[in-house]
Short mmCIF file of C-alpha atoms and ligand atoms in Angstrom, two decimals:
data_model
loop_
_atom_site.label_atom_id
_atom_site.label_comp_id
_atom_site.label_asym_id
_atom_site.label_seq_id
_atom_site.Cartn_x
_atom_site.Cartn_y
_atom_site.Cartn_z
CA UNK I 1 25.02 -19.16 1.52
CA UNK I 2 21.72 -18.12 0.06
CA UNK I 3 18.88 -17.64 2.71
CA UNK I 4 15.16 -18.99 1.97
CA UNK I 5 11.76 -16.73 1.57
CA UNK I 6 10.97 -16.60 5.45
CA UNK I 7 8.41 -13.54 5.30
CA UNK I 8 6.28 -11.14 3.27
CA UNK I 9 5.31 -8.15 3.45
CA UNK I 10 2.32 -6.67 2.35
CA UNK I 11 1.49 -2.89 1.51
CA UNK I 12 -2.37 -2.27 2.08
CA UNK I 13 -3.58 0.47 0.11
CA UNK I 14 -3.89 -0.24 -3.77
CA UNK I 15 -2.41 -3.95 -3.03
CA UNK I 16 -4.82 -5.55 -0.36
CA UNK I 17 -7.67 -3.68 -1.77
CA UNK I 18 -8.62 -0.87 -3.83
CA UNK I 19 -9.23 1.47 -0.69
CA UNK I 20 -7.80 4.64 -2.41
CA UNK I 21 -10.79 5.91 -5.49
CA UNK I 22 -13.74 4.32 -3.63
CA UNK I 23 -12.42 4.30 0.09
CA UNK I 24 -9.77 6.85 1.44
CA UNK I 25 -11.10 9.41 -1.56
CA UNK I 26 -14.91 9.53 -0.78
CA UNK I 27 -13.89 9.79 2.61
CA UNK I 28 -11.76 12.78 2.64
CA UNK I 29 -14.47 14.89 0.37
CA UNK I 30 -17.22 13.50 3.24
CA UNK I 31 -14.77 15.02 5.92
CA UNK I 32 -14.55 18.37 3.73
CA UNK I 33 -18.78 18.82 3.50
CA UNK I 34 -19.11 17.90 6.79
CA UNK I 35 -16.51 21.12 8.10
CA UNK I 36 -18.38 23.15 5.46
CA UNK I 37 -15.53 23.08 2.83
CA UNK I 38 -16.70 22.99 -0.76
CA UNK I 39 -13.33 21.14 -2.04
CA UNK I 40 -14.25 18.06 -4.37
CA UNK I 41 -11.41 15.35 -5.08
CA UNK I 42 -12.69 13.60 -8.34
CA UNK I 43 -11.38 10.35 -9.12
CA UNK I 44 -8.66 12.35 -11.60
CA UNK I 45 -7.51 14.55 -9.01
CA UNK I 46 -7.14 12.47 -6.24
CA UNK I 47 -4.98 10.32 -9.15
CA UNK I 48 -2.40 13.39 -9.12
CA UNK I 49 -2.45 14.52 -5.14
CA UNK I 50 -1.65 10.42 -4.59
CA UNK I 51 2.05 11.83 -5.52
CA UNK I 52 2.13 12.67 -2.15
CA UNK I 53 2.29 9.70 0.31
CA UNK I 54 0.03 9.97 3.74
CA UNK I 55 -3.56 11.28 3.85
CA UNK I 56 -2.20 13.93 6.28
CA UNK I 57 0.66 15.22 4.42
CA UNK I 58 -1.52 14.78 1.11
CA UNK I 59 -4.16 17.39 2.03
CA UNK I 60 -1.36 19.70 3.21
CA UNK I 61 0.11 19.72 0.09
CA UNK I 62 -3.37 19.92 -1.56
CA UNK I 63 -3.85 23.38 0.83
CA UNK I 64 -0.76 24.72 -0.09
CA UNK I 65 -0.49 24.47 -3.75
CA UNK I 66 -4.52 24.30 -4.50
CA UNK I 67 -6.03 26.39 -1.72
CA UNK I 68 -3.62 29.02 -0.94
CA UNK I 69 -6.23 31.67 -0.14
CA UNK I 70 -7.61 29.12 2.44
CA UNK I 71 -6.98 30.61 6.12
CA UNK I 72 -8.05 28.47 8.89
CA UNK I 73 -10.64 29.84 11.72
CA UNK I 74 -7.79 28.91 14.70
CA UNK I 75 -4.89 30.15 11.87
CA UNK I 76 -3.46 27.02 12.54
CA UNK I 77 -3.44 24.76 9.57
CA UNK I 78 -1.82 21.79 11.12
CA UNK I 79 -4.52 22.05 13.65
CA UNK I 80 -7.35 22.01 11.03
CA UNK I 81 -5.50 18.83 9.23
CA UNK I 82 -5.21 16.82 12.15
CA UNK I 83 -9.17 17.76 12.62
CA UNK I 84 -10.15 17.13 9.13
CA UNK I 85 -7.82 13.78 8.62
CA UNK I 86 -9.81 12.42 11.96
CA UNK I 87 -12.97 13.14 10.73
CA UNK I 88 -11.87 11.26 7.51
CA UNK I 89 -10.76 8.33 9.32
CA UNK I 90 -14.21 8.11 10.95
CA UNK I 91 -16.23 8.45 7.58
CA UNK I 92 -13.40 5.94 5.89
CA UNK I 93 -14.43 3.40 8.61
CA UNK I 94 -18.11 3.68 7.97
CA UNK I 95 -17.52 3.08 4.45
CA UNK I 96 -15.40 -0.42 5.62
CA UNK I 97 -18.00 -1.45 7.85
CA UNK I 98 -20.40 -1.13 5.39
CA UNK I 99 -18.52 -3.57 2.89
CA UNK I 100 -17.71 -0.53 0.25
CA UNK I 101 -14.51 -2.27 -0.27
CA UNK I 102 -13.50 -5.59 -0.94
CA UNK I 103 -10.14 -7.33 -1.38
CA UNK I 104 -8.35 -7.71 -4.45
CA UNK I 105 -8.81 -11.20 -6.81
CA UNK I 106 -5.95 -13.16 -5.21
CA UNK I 107 -4.86 -11.80 -2.28
CA UNK I 108 -6.76 -14.43 0.34
CA UNK I 109 -5.39 -17.15 -1.94
CA UNK I 110 -2.01 -16.32 -1.78
CA UNK I 111 -2.45 -15.16 1.80
CA UNK I 112 -3.45 -18.69 2.29
CA UNK I 113 -0.79 -20.32 0.40
CA UNK I 114 1.88 -18.47 2.38
CA UNK I 115 0.61 -19.24 5.64
CA UNK I 116 0.05 -23.34 4.86
CA UNK I 117 4.00 -22.84 4.18
CA UNK I 118 4.90 -21.11 7.39
CA UNK I 119 5.79 -17.92 5.85
CA UNK I 120 5.72 -15.01 8.11
CA UNK I 121 3.29 -12.18 6.99
CA UNK I 122 3.81 -8.37 8.04
CA UNK I 123 2.47 -5.07 6.78
CA UNK I 124 4.09 -2.00 5.67
CA UNK I 125 1.91 0.97 5.13
CA UNK I 126 1.82 4.63 5.17
CA UNK I 127 -1.82 4.82 6.03
CA UNK I 128 -3.16 5.59 9.35
CA UNK I 129 -3.04 2.38 11.92
CA UNK I 130 -6.97 3.09 12.72
CA UNK I 131 -7.53 2.77 8.98
CA UNK I 132 -5.09 -0.15 7.89
CA UNK I 133 -6.41 -2.43 10.77
CA UNK I 134 -10.10 -1.42 9.97
CA UNK I 135 -9.61 -3.11 6.47
CA UNK I 136 -7.94 -5.92 8.33
CA UNK I 137 -10.50 -6.58 10.35
CA UNK I 138 -13.20 -6.19 8.03
CA UNK I 139 -11.60 -8.54 5.01
CA UNK I 140 -8.77 -10.68 7.12
CA UNK I 141 -7.48 -11.39 10.57
CA UNK I 142 -5.32 -8.84 11.46
CA UNK I 143 -3.63 -11.70 13.86
CA UNK I 144 -2.66 -13.20 10.59
CA UNK I 145 0.25 -10.50 9.98
CA UNK I 146 2.95 -10.73 12.80
CA UNK I 147 4.06 -6.99 12.50
CA UNK I 148 1.69 -4.31 11.37
CA UNK I 149 3.69 -0.97 10.49
CA UNK I 150 1.47 1.76 9.90
CA UNK I 151 1.22 5.86 9.45
CA UNK I 152 3.56 7.87 11.72
CA UNK I 153 5.43 4.76 13.37
CA UNK I 154 8.10 6.41 11.19
CA UNK I 155 8.66 10.22 10.60
CA UNK I 156 9.62 9.59 6.54
CA UNK I 157 6.65 7.94 4.39
CA UNK I 158 7.51 6.05 1.08
CA UNK I 159 9.42 6.43 -1.16
CA UNK I 160 11.48 6.40 1.87
CA UNK I 161 12.56 3.09 3.24
CA UNK I 162 12.02 3.49 6.72
CA UNK I 163 8.83 1.98 7.13
CA UNK I 164 10.40 -1.49 5.62
CA UNK I 165 13.22 -1.22 7.68
CA UNK I 166 11.33 -1.25 10.54
CA UNK I 167 9.49 -4.29 9.55
CA UNK I 168 12.94 -6.10 8.89
CA UNK I 169 13.95 -5.05 12.57
CA UNK I 170 10.70 -6.21 14.02
CA UNK I 171 10.90 -9.66 12.45
CA UNK I 172 14.53 -9.67 13.29
CA UNK I 173 15.06 -10.73 9.14
CA UNK I 174 17.65 -9.78 6.81
CA UNK I 175 16.19 -8.27 3.77
CA UNK I 176 17.62 -11.25 2.06
CA UNK I 177 14.83 -13.81 3.51
CA UNK I 178 12.07 -11.46 2.70
CA UNK I 179 10.14 -9.74 -0.39
CA UNK I 180 7.45 -7.01 -0.49
CA UNK I 181 4.57 -7.05 -2.62
CA UNK I 182 3.46 -3.43 -3.75
CA UNK I 183 1.07 -1.27 -5.93
CA UNK I 184 2.95 2.26 -6.44
CA UNK I 185 5.87 3.57 -7.42
CA UNK I 186 6.31 5.07 -4.22
CA UNK I 187 5.96 2.05 -2.41
CA UNK I 188 8.32 -0.03 -4.93
CA UNK I 189 11.01 2.46 -4.36
CA UNK I 190 11.00 2.27 -0.61
CA UNK I 191 11.03 -1.79 -0.48
CA UNK I 192 13.82 -1.57 -3.38
CA UNK I 193 15.82 1.38 -1.12
CA UNK I 194 15.54 -1.44 1.80
CA UNK I 195 17.09 -3.76 -0.42
CA UNK I 196 13.74 -5.45 -0.63
CA UNK I 197 12.95 -7.88 -3.82
CA UNK I 198 9.56 -6.02 -4.81
CA UNK I 199 6.59 -8.16 -6.39
CA UNK I 200 4.03 -5.06 -8.46
CA UNK I 201 0.28 -5.18 -8.69
CA UNK I 202 -0.62 -2.82 -10.12
CA UNK I 203 -4.13 -0.65 -10.58
CA UNK I 204 -5.90 2.07 -12.52
CA UNK I 205 -4.28 4.72 -10.55
CA UNK I 206 -0.53 3.03 -10.59
CA UNK I 207 -0.22 1.08 -14.42
CA UNK I 208 1.73 3.97 -15.90
CA UNK I 209 4.14 4.19 -13.22
CA UNK I 210 7.62 3.53 -13.62
CA UNK I 211 8.48 0.11 -12.31
CA UNK I 212 12.25 -0.59 -13.16
CA UNK I 213 13.62 -1.59 -9.84
CA UNK I 214 10.80 -4.34 -9.51
CA UNK I 215 11.42 -7.85 -9.98
CA UNK I 216 8.10 -9.02 -11.28
CA UNK I 217 5.00 -6.37 -12.13
CA UNK I 218 1.47 -8.02 -12.78
CA UNK I 219 -1.53 -6.36 -12.88
CA UNK I 220 -3.23 -8.55 -10.13
CA UNK I 221 -1.95 -11.73 -8.10
CA UNK I 222 -4.51 -13.67 -9.89
CA UNK I 223 -7.07 -16.39 -8.88
CA UNK I 224 -8.34 -20.04 -11.46
CA UNK I 225 -11.08 -17.91 -12.12
CA UNK I 226 -9.10 -14.14 -12.93
CA UNK I 227 -5.78 -15.25 -13.81
CA UNK I 228 -3.31 -12.57 -13.79
CA UNK I 229 -1.09 -10.34 -16.43
CA UNK I 230 2.50 -10.43 -16.49
CA UNK I 231 3.44 -6.59 -16.98
CA UNK I 232 7.39 -7.53 -16.47
CA UNK I 233 9.22 -10.31 -15.24
CA UNK I 234 8.85 -13.78 -15.56
CA UNK I 235 5.58 -15.53 -14.69
CA UNK I 236 5.96 -18.50 -16.00
CA UNK I 237 4.04 -21.43 -15.83
CA UNK I 238 1.35 -20.56 -13.62
CA UNK I 239 -0.94 -16.95 -14.82
CA UNK I 240 -1.49 -17.21 -11.02
CA UNK I 241 1.50 -15.90 -8.49
CA UNK I 242 2.69 -18.54 -6.35
CA UNK I 243 4.62 -18.63 -3.52
CA UNK I 244 7.24 -20.86 -5.69
CA UNK I 245 7.23 -17.47 -8.10
CA UNK I 246 8.50 -15.69 -4.73
CA UNK I 247 10.75 -18.07 -3.36
CA UNK I 248 12.35 -18.28 -6.90
CA UNK I 249 12.57 -14.11 -7.36
CA UNK I 250 14.43 -13.94 -3.83
CA UNK I 251 17.08 -16.77 -5.06
CA UNK I 252 17.36 -14.92 -8.07
CA UNK I 253 17.85 -11.15 -6.45
CA UNK I 254 20.62 -12.94 -4.32
CA UNK I 255 21.92 -14.75 -7.36
CA UNK I 256 22.64 -11.16 -8.53
CA UNK I 257 23.95 -9.31 -5.51
CA UNK I 258 26.54 -12.08 -5.12
CA UNK I 259 27.88 -11.70 -8.82
CA UNK I 260 27.66 -7.79 -8.85
C1 LIG Z 301 -1.23 4.86 0.97
C2 LIG Z 301 -1.32 6.09 1.26
C3 LIG Z 301 -2.23 6.78 2.63
C4 LIG Z 301 -3.70 6.63 2.36
C5 LIG Z 301 -4.46 7.33 2.81
O1 LIG Z 301 -0.05 4.59 0.80
O2 LIG Z 301 -0.65 7.31 0.85
O3 LIG Z 301 -2.20 7.98 2.91
O4 LIG Z 301 -3.82 7.43 0.59
O5 LIG Z 301 -4.74 6.74 4.74
P1 LIG Z 301 0.29 3.28 0.80
P2 LIG Z 301 -4.17 7.30 5.59
O6 LIG Z 301 -0.19 2.51 0.21
O7 LIG Z 301 2.21 3.02 -0.25
O8 LIG Z 301 1.06 3.07 1.95
O9 LIG Z 301 -5.42 8.96 5.58
O10 LIG Z 301 -4.56 7.05 6.54
O11 LIG Z 301 -3.13 8.41 5.50
MG1 LIG Z 302 -0.31 1.06 -1.98
#
């Protein structure tokens, strides 16, 4: 007996919107300048730093690897990182309030189709909760998402499956009835480790990553005006990701499991 698709779980950064390059990165640099630090995260360097998920974790990895001589005035690196990250969160929210970040093409269209069909929606993100909420408030409606799992709600961040397992628990649904939409390798691995089929929508930072674990890899979700390209898997017949594709992927994944 196979389960039909009941819920779709969305990542936030890079999936709903291109928040990393023009949002989080810029806000980190603003926080560094305000603290009198001459650290500057270029677009290219930030692409490398994204290998570590979570803003606080990324900052700690950067200091340990690239600023080994940094001596915090208070002597407590964890505290300094928390302060810098809190300032960065304020700057990020200012950027959002100024309309610096828009939804990626096709996101609103797909969400509308899912909502109209009664598919339940959830969020699984490594971003801090205030940052995830600020983006949803600015661009969509937080109330559309039954579960918003973010940041430190689980101790182990993506690629650990914990955030997806937490969402499944909150939804009280089996993984076989859900599907995840992600933009990054770490996110896709996290979803797959939670037994979820994954659709990946790549961006400039993630295009070259390994998405062997994804059921479908696209360069966007697609709109009539801006159709998407399918990089791996099968998007026939439409050049736009639709609910019918997601239902098919869930059925195929269940089929494969029953034969394996
Ligand atoms: C997002 C992250 C976050 C953001 C920054 O990953 O790793 O850390 O880069 O947000 P994903 P915070 O899209 O896979 O969830 O500074 O709030 O952590
Ligand atoms: Mg992401």
